[in-house]
mmCIF file of C-alpha atoms in Angstrom:
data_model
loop_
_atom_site.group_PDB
_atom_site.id
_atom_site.type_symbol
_atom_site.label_atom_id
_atom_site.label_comp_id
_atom_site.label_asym_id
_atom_site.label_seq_id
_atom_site.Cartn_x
_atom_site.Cartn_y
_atom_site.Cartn_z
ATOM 1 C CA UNK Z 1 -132.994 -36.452 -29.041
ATOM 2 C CA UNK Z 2 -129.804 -37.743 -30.536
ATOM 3 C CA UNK Z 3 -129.456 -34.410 -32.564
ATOM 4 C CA UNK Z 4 -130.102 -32.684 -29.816
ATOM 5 C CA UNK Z 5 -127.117 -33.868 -27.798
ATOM 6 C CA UNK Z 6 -124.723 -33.582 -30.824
ATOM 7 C CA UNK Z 7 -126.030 -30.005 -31.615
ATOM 8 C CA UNK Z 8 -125.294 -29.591 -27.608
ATOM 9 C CA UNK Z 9 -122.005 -31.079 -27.978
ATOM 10 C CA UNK Z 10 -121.113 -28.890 -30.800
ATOM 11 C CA UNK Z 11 -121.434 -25.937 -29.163
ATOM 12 C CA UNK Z 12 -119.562 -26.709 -25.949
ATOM 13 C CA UNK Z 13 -116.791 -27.759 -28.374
ATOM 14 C CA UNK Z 14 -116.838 -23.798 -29.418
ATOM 15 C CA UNK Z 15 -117.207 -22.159 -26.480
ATOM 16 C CA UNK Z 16 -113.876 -24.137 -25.388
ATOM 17 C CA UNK Z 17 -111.780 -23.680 -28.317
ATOM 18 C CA UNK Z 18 -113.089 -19.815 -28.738
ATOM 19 C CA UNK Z 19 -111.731 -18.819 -24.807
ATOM 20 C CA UNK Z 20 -109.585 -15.469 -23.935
ATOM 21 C CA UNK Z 21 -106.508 -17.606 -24.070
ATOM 22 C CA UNK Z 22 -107.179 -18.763 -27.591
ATOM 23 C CA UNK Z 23 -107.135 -15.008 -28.816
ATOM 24 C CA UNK Z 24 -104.168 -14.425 -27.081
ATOM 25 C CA UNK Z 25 -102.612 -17.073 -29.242
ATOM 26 C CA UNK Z 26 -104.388 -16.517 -32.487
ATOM 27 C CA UNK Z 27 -102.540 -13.108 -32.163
ATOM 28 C CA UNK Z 28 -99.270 -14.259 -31.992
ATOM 29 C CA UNK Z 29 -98.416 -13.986 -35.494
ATOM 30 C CA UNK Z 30 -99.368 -10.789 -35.727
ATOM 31 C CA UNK Z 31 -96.969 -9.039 -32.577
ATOM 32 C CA UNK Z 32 -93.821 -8.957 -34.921
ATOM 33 C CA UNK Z 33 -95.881 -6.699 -37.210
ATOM 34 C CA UNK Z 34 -97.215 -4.361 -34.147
ATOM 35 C CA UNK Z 35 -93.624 -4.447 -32.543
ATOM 36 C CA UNK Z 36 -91.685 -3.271 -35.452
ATOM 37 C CA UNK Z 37 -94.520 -0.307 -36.564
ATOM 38 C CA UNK Z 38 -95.059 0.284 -33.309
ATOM 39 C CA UNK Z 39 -91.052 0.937 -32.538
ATOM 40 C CA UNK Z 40 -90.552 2.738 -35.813
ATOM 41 C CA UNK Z 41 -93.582 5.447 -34.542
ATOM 42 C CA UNK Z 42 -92.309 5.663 -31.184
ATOM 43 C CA UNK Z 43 -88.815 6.634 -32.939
ATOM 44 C CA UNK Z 44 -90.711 9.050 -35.142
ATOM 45 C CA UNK Z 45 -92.960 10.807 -31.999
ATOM 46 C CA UNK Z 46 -89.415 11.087 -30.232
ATOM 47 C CA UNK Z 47 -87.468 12.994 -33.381
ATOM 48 C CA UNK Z 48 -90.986 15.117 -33.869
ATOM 49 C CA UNK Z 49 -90.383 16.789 -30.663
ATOM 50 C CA UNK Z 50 -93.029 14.750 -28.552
ATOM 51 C CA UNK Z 51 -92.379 13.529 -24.852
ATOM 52 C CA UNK Z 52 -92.239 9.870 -23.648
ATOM 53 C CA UNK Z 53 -95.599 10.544 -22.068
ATOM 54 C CA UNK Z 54 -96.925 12.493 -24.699
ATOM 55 C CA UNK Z 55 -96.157 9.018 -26.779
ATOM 56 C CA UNK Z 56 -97.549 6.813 -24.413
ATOM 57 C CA UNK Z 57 -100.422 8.719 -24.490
ATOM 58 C CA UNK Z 58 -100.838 8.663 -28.164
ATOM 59 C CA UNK Z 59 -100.542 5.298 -27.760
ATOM 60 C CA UNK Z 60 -103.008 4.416 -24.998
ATOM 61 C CA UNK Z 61 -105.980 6.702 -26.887
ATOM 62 C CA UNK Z 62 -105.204 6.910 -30.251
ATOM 63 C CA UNK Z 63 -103.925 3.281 -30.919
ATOM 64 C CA UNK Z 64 -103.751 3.090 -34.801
ATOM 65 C CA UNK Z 65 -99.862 3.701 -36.397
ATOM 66 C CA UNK Z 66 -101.167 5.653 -39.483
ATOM 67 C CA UNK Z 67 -102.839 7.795 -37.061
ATOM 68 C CA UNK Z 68 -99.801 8.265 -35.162
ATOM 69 C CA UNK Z 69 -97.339 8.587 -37.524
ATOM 70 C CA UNK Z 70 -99.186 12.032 -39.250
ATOM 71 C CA UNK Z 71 -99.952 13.330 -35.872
ATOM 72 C CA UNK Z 72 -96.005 13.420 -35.273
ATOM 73 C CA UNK Z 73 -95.176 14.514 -38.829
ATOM 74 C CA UNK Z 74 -97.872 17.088 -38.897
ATOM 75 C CA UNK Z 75 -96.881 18.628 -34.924
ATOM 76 C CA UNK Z 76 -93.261 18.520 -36.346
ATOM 77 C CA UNK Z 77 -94.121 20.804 -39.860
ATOM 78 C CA UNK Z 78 -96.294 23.147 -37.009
ATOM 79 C CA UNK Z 79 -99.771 21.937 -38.638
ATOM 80 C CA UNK Z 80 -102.557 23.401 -36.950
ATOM 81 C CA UNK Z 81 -104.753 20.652 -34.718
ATOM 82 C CA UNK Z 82 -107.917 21.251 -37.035
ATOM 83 C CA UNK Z 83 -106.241 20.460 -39.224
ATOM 84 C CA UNK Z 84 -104.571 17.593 -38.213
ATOM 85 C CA UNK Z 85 -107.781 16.139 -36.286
ATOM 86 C CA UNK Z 86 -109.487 16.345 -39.981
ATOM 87 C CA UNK Z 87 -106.706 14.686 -41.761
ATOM 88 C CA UNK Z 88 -106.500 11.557 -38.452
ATOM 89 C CA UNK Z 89 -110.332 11.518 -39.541
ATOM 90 C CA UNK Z 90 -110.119 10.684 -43.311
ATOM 91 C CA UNK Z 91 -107.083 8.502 -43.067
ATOM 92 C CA UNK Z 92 -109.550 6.363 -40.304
ATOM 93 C CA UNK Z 93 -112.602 6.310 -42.356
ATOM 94 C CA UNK Z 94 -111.706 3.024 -43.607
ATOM 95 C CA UNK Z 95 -112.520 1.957 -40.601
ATOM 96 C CA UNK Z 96 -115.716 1.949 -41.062
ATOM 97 C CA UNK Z 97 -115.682 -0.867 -43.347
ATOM 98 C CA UNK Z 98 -113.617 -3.178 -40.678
ATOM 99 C CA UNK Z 99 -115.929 -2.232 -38.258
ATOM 100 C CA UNK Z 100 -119.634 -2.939 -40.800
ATOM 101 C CA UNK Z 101 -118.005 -5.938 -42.378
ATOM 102 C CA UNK Z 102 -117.354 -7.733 -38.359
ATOM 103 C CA UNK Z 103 -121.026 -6.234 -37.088
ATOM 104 C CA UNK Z 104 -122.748 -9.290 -38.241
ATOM 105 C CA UNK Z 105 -121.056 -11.640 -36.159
ATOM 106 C CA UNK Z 106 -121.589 -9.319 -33.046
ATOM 107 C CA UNK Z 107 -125.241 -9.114 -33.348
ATOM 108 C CA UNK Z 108 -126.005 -10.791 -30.402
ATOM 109 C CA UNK Z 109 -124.106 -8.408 -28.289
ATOM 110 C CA UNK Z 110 -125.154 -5.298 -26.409
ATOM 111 C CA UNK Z 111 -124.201 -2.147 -27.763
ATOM 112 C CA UNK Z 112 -121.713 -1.470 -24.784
ATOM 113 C CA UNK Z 113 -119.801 -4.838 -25.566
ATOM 114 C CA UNK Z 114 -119.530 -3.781 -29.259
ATOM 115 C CA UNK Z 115 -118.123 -1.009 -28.064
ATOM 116 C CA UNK Z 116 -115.473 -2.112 -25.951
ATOM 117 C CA UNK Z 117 -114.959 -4.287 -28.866
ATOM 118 C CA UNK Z 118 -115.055 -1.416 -32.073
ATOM 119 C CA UNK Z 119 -112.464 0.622 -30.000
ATOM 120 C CA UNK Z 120 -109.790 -1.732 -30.206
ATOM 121 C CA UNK Z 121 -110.284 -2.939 -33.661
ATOM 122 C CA UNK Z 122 -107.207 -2.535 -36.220
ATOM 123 C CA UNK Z 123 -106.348 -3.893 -39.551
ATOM 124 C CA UNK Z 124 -104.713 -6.905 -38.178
ATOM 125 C CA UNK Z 125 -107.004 -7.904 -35.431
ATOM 126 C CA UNK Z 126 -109.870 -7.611 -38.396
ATOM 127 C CA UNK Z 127 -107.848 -9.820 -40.804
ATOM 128 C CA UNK Z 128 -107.699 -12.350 -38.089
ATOM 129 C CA UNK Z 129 -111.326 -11.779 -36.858
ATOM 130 C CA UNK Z 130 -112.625 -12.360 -39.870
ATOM 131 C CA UNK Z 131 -110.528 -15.648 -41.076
ATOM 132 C CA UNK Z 132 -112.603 -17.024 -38.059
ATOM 133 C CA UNK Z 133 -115.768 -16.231 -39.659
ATOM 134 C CA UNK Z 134 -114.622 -18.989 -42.251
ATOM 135 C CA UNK Z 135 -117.009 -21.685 -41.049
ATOM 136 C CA UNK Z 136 -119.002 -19.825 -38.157
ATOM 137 C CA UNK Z 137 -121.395 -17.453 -37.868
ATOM 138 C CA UNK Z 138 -120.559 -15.425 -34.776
ATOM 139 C CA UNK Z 139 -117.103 -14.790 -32.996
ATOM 140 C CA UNK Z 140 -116.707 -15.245 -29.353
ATOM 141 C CA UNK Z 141 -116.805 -11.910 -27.409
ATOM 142 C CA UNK Z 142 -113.713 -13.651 -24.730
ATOM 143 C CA UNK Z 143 -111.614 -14.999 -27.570
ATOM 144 C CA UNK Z 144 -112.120 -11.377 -29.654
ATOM 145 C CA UNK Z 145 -110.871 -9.523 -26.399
ATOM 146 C CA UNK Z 146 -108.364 -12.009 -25.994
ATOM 147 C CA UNK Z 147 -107.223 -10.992 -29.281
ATOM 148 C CA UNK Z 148 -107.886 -6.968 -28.846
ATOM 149 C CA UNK Z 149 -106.032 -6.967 -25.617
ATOM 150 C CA UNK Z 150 -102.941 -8.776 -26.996
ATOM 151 C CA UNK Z 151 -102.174 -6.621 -29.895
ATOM 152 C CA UNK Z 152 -103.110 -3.090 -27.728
ATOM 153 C CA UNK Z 153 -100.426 -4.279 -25.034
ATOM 154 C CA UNK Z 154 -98.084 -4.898 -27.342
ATOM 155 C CA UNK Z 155 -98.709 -1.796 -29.322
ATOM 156 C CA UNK Z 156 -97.996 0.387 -26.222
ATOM 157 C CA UNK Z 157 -94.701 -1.837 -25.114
ATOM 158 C CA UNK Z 158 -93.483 -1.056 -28.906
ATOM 159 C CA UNK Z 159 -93.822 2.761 -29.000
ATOM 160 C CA UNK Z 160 -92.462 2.855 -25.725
ATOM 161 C CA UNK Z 161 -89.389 0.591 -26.777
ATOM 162 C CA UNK Z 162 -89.583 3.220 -29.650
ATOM 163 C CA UNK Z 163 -89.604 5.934 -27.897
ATOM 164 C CA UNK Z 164 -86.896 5.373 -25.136
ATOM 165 C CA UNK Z 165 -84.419 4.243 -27.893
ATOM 166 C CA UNK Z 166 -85.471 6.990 -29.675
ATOM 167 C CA UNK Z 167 -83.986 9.192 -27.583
ATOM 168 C CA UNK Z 168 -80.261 7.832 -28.612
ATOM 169 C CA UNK Z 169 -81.215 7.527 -32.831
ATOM 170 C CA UNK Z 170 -80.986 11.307 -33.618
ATOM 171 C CA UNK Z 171 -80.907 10.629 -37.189
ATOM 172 C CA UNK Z 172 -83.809 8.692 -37.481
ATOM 173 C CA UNK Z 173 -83.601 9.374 -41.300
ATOM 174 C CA UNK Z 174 -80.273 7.532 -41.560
ATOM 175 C CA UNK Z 175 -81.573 4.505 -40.778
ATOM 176 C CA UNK Z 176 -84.607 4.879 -43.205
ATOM 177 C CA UNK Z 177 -87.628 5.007 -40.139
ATOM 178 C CA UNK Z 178 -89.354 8.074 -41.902
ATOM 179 C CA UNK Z 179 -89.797 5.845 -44.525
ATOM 180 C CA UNK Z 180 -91.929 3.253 -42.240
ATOM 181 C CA UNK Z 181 -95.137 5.703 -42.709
ATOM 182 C CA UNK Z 182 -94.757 5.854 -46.599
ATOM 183 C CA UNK Z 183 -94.452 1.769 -46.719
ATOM 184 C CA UNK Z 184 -96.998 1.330 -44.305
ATOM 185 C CA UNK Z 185 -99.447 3.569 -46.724
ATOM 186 C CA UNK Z 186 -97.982 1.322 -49.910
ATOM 187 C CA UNK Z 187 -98.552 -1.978 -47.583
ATOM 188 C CA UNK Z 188 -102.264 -1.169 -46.734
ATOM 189 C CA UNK Z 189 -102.983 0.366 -50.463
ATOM 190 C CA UNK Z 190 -101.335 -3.235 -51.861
ATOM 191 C CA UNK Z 191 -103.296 -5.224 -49.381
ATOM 192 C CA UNK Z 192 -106.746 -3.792 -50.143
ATOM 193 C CA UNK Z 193 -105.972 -3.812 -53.771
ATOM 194 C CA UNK Z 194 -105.640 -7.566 -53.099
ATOM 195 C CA UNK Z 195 -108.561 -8.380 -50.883
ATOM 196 C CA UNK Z 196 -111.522 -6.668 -53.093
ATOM 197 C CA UNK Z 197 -111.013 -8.612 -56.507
ATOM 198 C CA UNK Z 198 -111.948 -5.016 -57.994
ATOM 199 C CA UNK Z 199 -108.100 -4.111 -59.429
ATOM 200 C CA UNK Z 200 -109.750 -2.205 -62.474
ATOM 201 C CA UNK Z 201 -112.068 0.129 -60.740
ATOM 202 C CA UNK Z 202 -109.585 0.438 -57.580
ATOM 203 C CA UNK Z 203 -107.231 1.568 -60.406
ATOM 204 C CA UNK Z 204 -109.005 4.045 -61.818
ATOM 205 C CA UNK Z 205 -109.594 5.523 -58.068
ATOM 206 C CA UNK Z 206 -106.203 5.055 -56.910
ATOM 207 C CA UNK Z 207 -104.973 7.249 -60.015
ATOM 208 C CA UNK Z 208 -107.128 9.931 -60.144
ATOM 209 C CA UNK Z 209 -106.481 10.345 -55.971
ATOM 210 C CA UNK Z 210 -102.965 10.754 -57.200
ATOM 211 C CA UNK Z 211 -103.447 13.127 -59.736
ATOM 212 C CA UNK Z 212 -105.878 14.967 -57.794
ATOM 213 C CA UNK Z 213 -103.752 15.759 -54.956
ATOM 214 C CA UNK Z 214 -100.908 16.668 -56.970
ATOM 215 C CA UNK Z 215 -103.109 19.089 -58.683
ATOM 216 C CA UNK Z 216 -104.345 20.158 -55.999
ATOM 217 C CA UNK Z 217 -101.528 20.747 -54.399
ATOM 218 C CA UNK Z 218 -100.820 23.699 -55.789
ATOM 219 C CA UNK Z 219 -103.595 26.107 -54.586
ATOM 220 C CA UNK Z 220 -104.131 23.517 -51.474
ATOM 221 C CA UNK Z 221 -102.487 22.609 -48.144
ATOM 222 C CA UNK Z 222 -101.456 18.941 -47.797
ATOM 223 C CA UNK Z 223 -104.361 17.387 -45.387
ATOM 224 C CA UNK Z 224 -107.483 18.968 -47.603
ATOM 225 C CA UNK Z 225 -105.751 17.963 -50.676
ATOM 226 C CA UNK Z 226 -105.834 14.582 -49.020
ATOM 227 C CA UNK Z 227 -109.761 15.098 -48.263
ATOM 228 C CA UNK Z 228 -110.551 16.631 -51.369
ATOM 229 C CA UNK Z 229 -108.535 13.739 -53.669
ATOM 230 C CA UNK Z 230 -110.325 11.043 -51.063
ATOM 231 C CA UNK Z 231 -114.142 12.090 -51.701
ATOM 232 C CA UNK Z 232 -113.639 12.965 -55.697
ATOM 233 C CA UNK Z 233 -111.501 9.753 -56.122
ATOM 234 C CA UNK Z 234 -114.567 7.278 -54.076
ATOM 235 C CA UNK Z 235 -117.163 9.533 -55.990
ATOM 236 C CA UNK Z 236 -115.532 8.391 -59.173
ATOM 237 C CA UNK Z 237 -115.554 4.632 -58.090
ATOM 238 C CA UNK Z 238 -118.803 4.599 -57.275
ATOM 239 C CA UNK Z 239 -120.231 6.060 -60.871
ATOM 240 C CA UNK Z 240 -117.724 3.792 -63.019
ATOM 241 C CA UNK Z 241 -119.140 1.257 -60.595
ATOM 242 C CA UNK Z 242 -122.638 2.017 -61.631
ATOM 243 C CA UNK Z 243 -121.658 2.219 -65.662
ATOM 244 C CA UNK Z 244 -120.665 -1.481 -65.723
ATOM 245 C CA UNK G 1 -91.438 15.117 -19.498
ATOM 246 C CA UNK G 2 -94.354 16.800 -19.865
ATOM 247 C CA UNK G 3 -97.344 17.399 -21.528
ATOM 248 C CA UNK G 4 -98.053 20.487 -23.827
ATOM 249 C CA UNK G 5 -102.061 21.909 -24.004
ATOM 250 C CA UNK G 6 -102.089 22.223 -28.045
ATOM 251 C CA UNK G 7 -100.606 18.391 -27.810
ATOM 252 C CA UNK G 8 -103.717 17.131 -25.376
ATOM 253 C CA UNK G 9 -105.677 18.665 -27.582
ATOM 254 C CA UNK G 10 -104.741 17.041 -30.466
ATOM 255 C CA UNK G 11 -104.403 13.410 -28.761
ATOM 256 C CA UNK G 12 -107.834 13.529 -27.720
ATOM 257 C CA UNK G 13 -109.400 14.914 -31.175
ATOM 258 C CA UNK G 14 -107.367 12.573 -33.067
ATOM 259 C CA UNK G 15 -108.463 10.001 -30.952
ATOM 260 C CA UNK G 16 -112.311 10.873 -31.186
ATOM 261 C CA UNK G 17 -111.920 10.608 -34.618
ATOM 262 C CA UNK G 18 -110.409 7.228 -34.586
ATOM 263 C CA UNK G 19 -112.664 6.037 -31.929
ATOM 264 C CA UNK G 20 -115.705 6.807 -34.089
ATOM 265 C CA UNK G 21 -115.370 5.279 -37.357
ATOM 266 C CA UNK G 22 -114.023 1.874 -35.447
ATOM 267 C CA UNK G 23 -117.166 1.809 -33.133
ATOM 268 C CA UNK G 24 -120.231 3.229 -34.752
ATOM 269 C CA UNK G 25 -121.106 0.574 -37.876
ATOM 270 C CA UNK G 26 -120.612 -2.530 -35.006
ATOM 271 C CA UNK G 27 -122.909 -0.588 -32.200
ATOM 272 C CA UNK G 28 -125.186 0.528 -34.869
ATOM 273 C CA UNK G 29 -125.260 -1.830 -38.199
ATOM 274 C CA UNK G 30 -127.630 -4.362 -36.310
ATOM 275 C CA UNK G 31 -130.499 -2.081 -35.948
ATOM 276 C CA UNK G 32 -130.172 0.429 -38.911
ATOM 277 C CA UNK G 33 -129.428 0.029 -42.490
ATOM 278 C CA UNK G 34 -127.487 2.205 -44.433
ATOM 279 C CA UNK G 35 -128.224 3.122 -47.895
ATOM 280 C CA UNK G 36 -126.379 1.106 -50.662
ATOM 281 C CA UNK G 37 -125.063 4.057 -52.271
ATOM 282 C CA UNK G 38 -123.305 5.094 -49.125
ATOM 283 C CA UNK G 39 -121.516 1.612 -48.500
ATOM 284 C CA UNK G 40 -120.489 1.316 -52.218
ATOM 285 C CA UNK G 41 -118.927 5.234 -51.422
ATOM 286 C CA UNK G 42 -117.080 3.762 -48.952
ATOM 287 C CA UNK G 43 -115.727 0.850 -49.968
ATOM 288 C CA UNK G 44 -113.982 2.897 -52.151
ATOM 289 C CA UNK G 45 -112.509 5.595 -49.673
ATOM 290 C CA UNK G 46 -109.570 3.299 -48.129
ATOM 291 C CA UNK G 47 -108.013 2.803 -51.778
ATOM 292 C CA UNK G 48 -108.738 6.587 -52.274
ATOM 293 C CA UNK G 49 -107.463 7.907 -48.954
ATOM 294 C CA UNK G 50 -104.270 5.516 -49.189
ATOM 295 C CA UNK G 51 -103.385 6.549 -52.847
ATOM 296 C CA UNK G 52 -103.817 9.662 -51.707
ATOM 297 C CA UNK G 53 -101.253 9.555 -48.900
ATOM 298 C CA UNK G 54 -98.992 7.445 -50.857
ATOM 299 C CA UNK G 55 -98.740 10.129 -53.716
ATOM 300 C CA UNK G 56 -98.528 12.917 -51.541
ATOM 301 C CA UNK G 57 -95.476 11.253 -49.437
ATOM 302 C CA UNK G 58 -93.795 10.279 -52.794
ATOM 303 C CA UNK G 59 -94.434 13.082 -55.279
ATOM 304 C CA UNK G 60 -94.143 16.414 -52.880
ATOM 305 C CA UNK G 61 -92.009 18.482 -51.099
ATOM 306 C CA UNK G 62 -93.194 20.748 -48.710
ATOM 307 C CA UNK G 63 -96.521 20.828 -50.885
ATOM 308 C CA UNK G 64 -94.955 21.036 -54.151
ATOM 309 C CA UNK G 65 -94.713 18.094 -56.956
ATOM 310 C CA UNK G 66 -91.016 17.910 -57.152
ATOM 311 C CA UNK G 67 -90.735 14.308 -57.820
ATOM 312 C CA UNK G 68 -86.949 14.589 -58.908
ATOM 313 C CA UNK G 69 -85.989 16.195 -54.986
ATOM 314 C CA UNK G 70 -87.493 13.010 -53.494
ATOM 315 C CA UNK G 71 -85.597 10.701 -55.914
ATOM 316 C CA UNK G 72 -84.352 7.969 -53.161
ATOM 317 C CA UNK G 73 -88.216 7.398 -51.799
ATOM 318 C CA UNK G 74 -89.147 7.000 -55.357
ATOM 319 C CA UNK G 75 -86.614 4.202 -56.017
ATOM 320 C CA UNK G 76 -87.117 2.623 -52.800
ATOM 321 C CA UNK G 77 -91.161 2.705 -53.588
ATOM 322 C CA UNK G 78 -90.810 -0.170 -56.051
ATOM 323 C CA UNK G 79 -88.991 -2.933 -54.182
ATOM 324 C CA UNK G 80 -91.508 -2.069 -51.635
ATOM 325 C CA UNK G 81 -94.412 -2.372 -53.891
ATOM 326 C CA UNK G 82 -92.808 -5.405 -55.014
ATOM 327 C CA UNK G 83 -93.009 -6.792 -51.349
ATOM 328 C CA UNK G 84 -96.655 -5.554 -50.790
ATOM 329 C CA UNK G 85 -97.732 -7.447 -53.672
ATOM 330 C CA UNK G 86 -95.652 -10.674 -53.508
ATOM 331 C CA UNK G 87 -95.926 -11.087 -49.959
ATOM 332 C CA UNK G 88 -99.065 -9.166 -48.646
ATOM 333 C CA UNK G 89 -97.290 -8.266 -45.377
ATOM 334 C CA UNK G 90 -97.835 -5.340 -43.687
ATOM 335 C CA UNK G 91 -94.427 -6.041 -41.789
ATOM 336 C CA UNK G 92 -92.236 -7.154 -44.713
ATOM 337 C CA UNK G 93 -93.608 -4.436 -46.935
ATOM 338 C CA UNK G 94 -92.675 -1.977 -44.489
ATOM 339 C CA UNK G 95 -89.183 -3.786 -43.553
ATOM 340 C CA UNK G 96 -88.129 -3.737 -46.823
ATOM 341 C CA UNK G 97 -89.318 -0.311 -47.356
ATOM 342 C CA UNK G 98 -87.145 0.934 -44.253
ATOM 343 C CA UNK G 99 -84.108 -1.246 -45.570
ATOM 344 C CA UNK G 100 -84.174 0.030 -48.937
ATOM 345 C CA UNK G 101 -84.698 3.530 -47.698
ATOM 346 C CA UNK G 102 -81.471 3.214 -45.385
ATOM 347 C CA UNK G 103 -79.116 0.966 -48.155
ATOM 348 C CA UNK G 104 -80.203 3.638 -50.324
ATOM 349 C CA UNK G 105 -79.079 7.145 -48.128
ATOM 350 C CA UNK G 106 -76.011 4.751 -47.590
ATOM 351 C CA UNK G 107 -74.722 4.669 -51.185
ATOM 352 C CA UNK G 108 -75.977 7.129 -53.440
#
């Protein structure tokens, strides 16, 4: 009986600290990160030729700065939208890790609330999803939207901020905002480097990607040397894997 | 203000695409397994994909390796490496990146 009441106890003592509002504050430290991406690809849609509401719009459905960063470069160099579509794919993939690595804590959910969930998940709201998992075993669905809806506000007030301002930067180059999509790449590349504890075999991968699309890049156009480099480069990971 | 047809249709591809990979492991993973070849694959497609992208920004113009046209990116890639790696923040890595971009265009 005693157990019984602490086990109680202890799970009342979750449900409190895991509420809506505790997401919204967990995400704090990550809204100077979404503000300044999120204004440097609102800049970027604006100089690419793309209307305020064509921004928001990328915004509100795409929701994911890589993504919207090469749809602007690619509409700008006149790409064609299969190929662009195909190139937003690839660069997303990796979501599919983010997304397996949190299903475990979700379990309990119906599929529709994992989906509500999945469609607003992003690198940042994963990294501080899954420092939660530390010392539980689920998350709480309130304190994960809580979370979700933060950052995807404050996404679409940063392109917009972007975007309107954009409108007086004409030389977006001058101040060195084409270069946020580059450093973003570098940032994520470092970052999972970091996080997997496999800097040997990531090596390997990361350098024949590289060489790949250069060579490549001569007989290719620039999104299917991206695909081709991507599915040669993992291939390669996953046989030195097996050699060890 | 407006919206173009070819842009539509690219917002709501693009965002099919995006929609997919984020959704389909957490509705599905529960109830299906997938092989273990196929998650080792892809653990290794986000280093892949991103060396890609960061070669293909740094090393080519217009689809060519010229690596000596693109000379101020290249210099600015290492104190943003540098950042990446000392700091592991995506916002510093890219502040700095933007900074030394701009410090960059400013003197040389």
């Amino acid at each position: 009986m005693v157990q019984e009441n602490i086990q109680l106890h202890k799970q009342d003592v979750n449900i409190r600290e895991d509420s809506f509002l505790q997401g919204v504050k967990d995400c704090i430290p990550t809204l100077l990160g979404y503000l300044s991406i999120g204004f440097a690809a609102g800049v970027v849609g604006n100089t690419s030729g793309l209307s305020i509401i064509e921004i928001t719009l990328m915004s509100l459905l795409i929701y994911a700065g890589s993504a919207q960063f090469i749809v602007s470069g690619m509409i700008a160099s006149h790409g064609s939208p299969a190929s662009i579509i195909l190139t937003v794919f690839i660069v997303n993939l990796r979501h599919l890790l983010l997304s397996a690595a949190l299903s475990p804590y979700f379990s309990r959910l119906a599929p529709v609330k994992t989906l509500l969930i999945g469609s607003l998940l992003t690198d940042e709201t994963f990294g501080v999803a899954i420092n939660k998992t530390a010392d539980k075993d689920y998350i709480s669905e309130k304190w994960m939207h809580g979370l979700n809806i933060t950052a995807y506000l404050n996404w679409i007030v940063a392109t917009l901020a972007g975007a309107f301002l954009g409108q007086w930067i004409t030389n977006p180059e001058k101040f060195g905002l084409d270069f946020a999509l580059p450093a973003m790449f570098i940032g994520l590349l470092v970052i999972q480097f970091v996080s997997r504890g496999k800097i040997a075999k990531d090596l390997v991968v990361a350098i024949s990607a590289v060489v790949i699309v250069l060579g490549t890049s001569f007989f290719l156009s620039g999104s299917i040397a991206i695909i081709v480099a991507t599915v040669i480069a993992a291939t390669l990971g996953m046989v030195v894997e097996k050699w060890k | 203000m407006e919206i173009r047809w070819h842009i539509l249709l690219i917002i709501i591809g693009a965002s099919i695409v995006t929609l997919i990979p984020r959704v389909v492991p957490l509705m599905v993973l529960s109830r299906i397994n997938i092989p273990d070849w196929a998650l080792r694959w892809l653990s290794y497609v986000p280093v892949a994909v991103m060396a890609a992208l960061v070669g293909e920004e740094l090393l080519l113009v217009d689809g060519r390796f010229s690596p000596f046209q693109n000379h101020i990116e290249l210099i600015a890639a290492a104190p943003t490496f540098l950042t990446a790696i000392l700091t592991r923040s995506l916002l510093g890595t890219v502040l700095v990146g933007i900074v030394s971009v701009m410090l960059l265009r400013m003197f040389l």
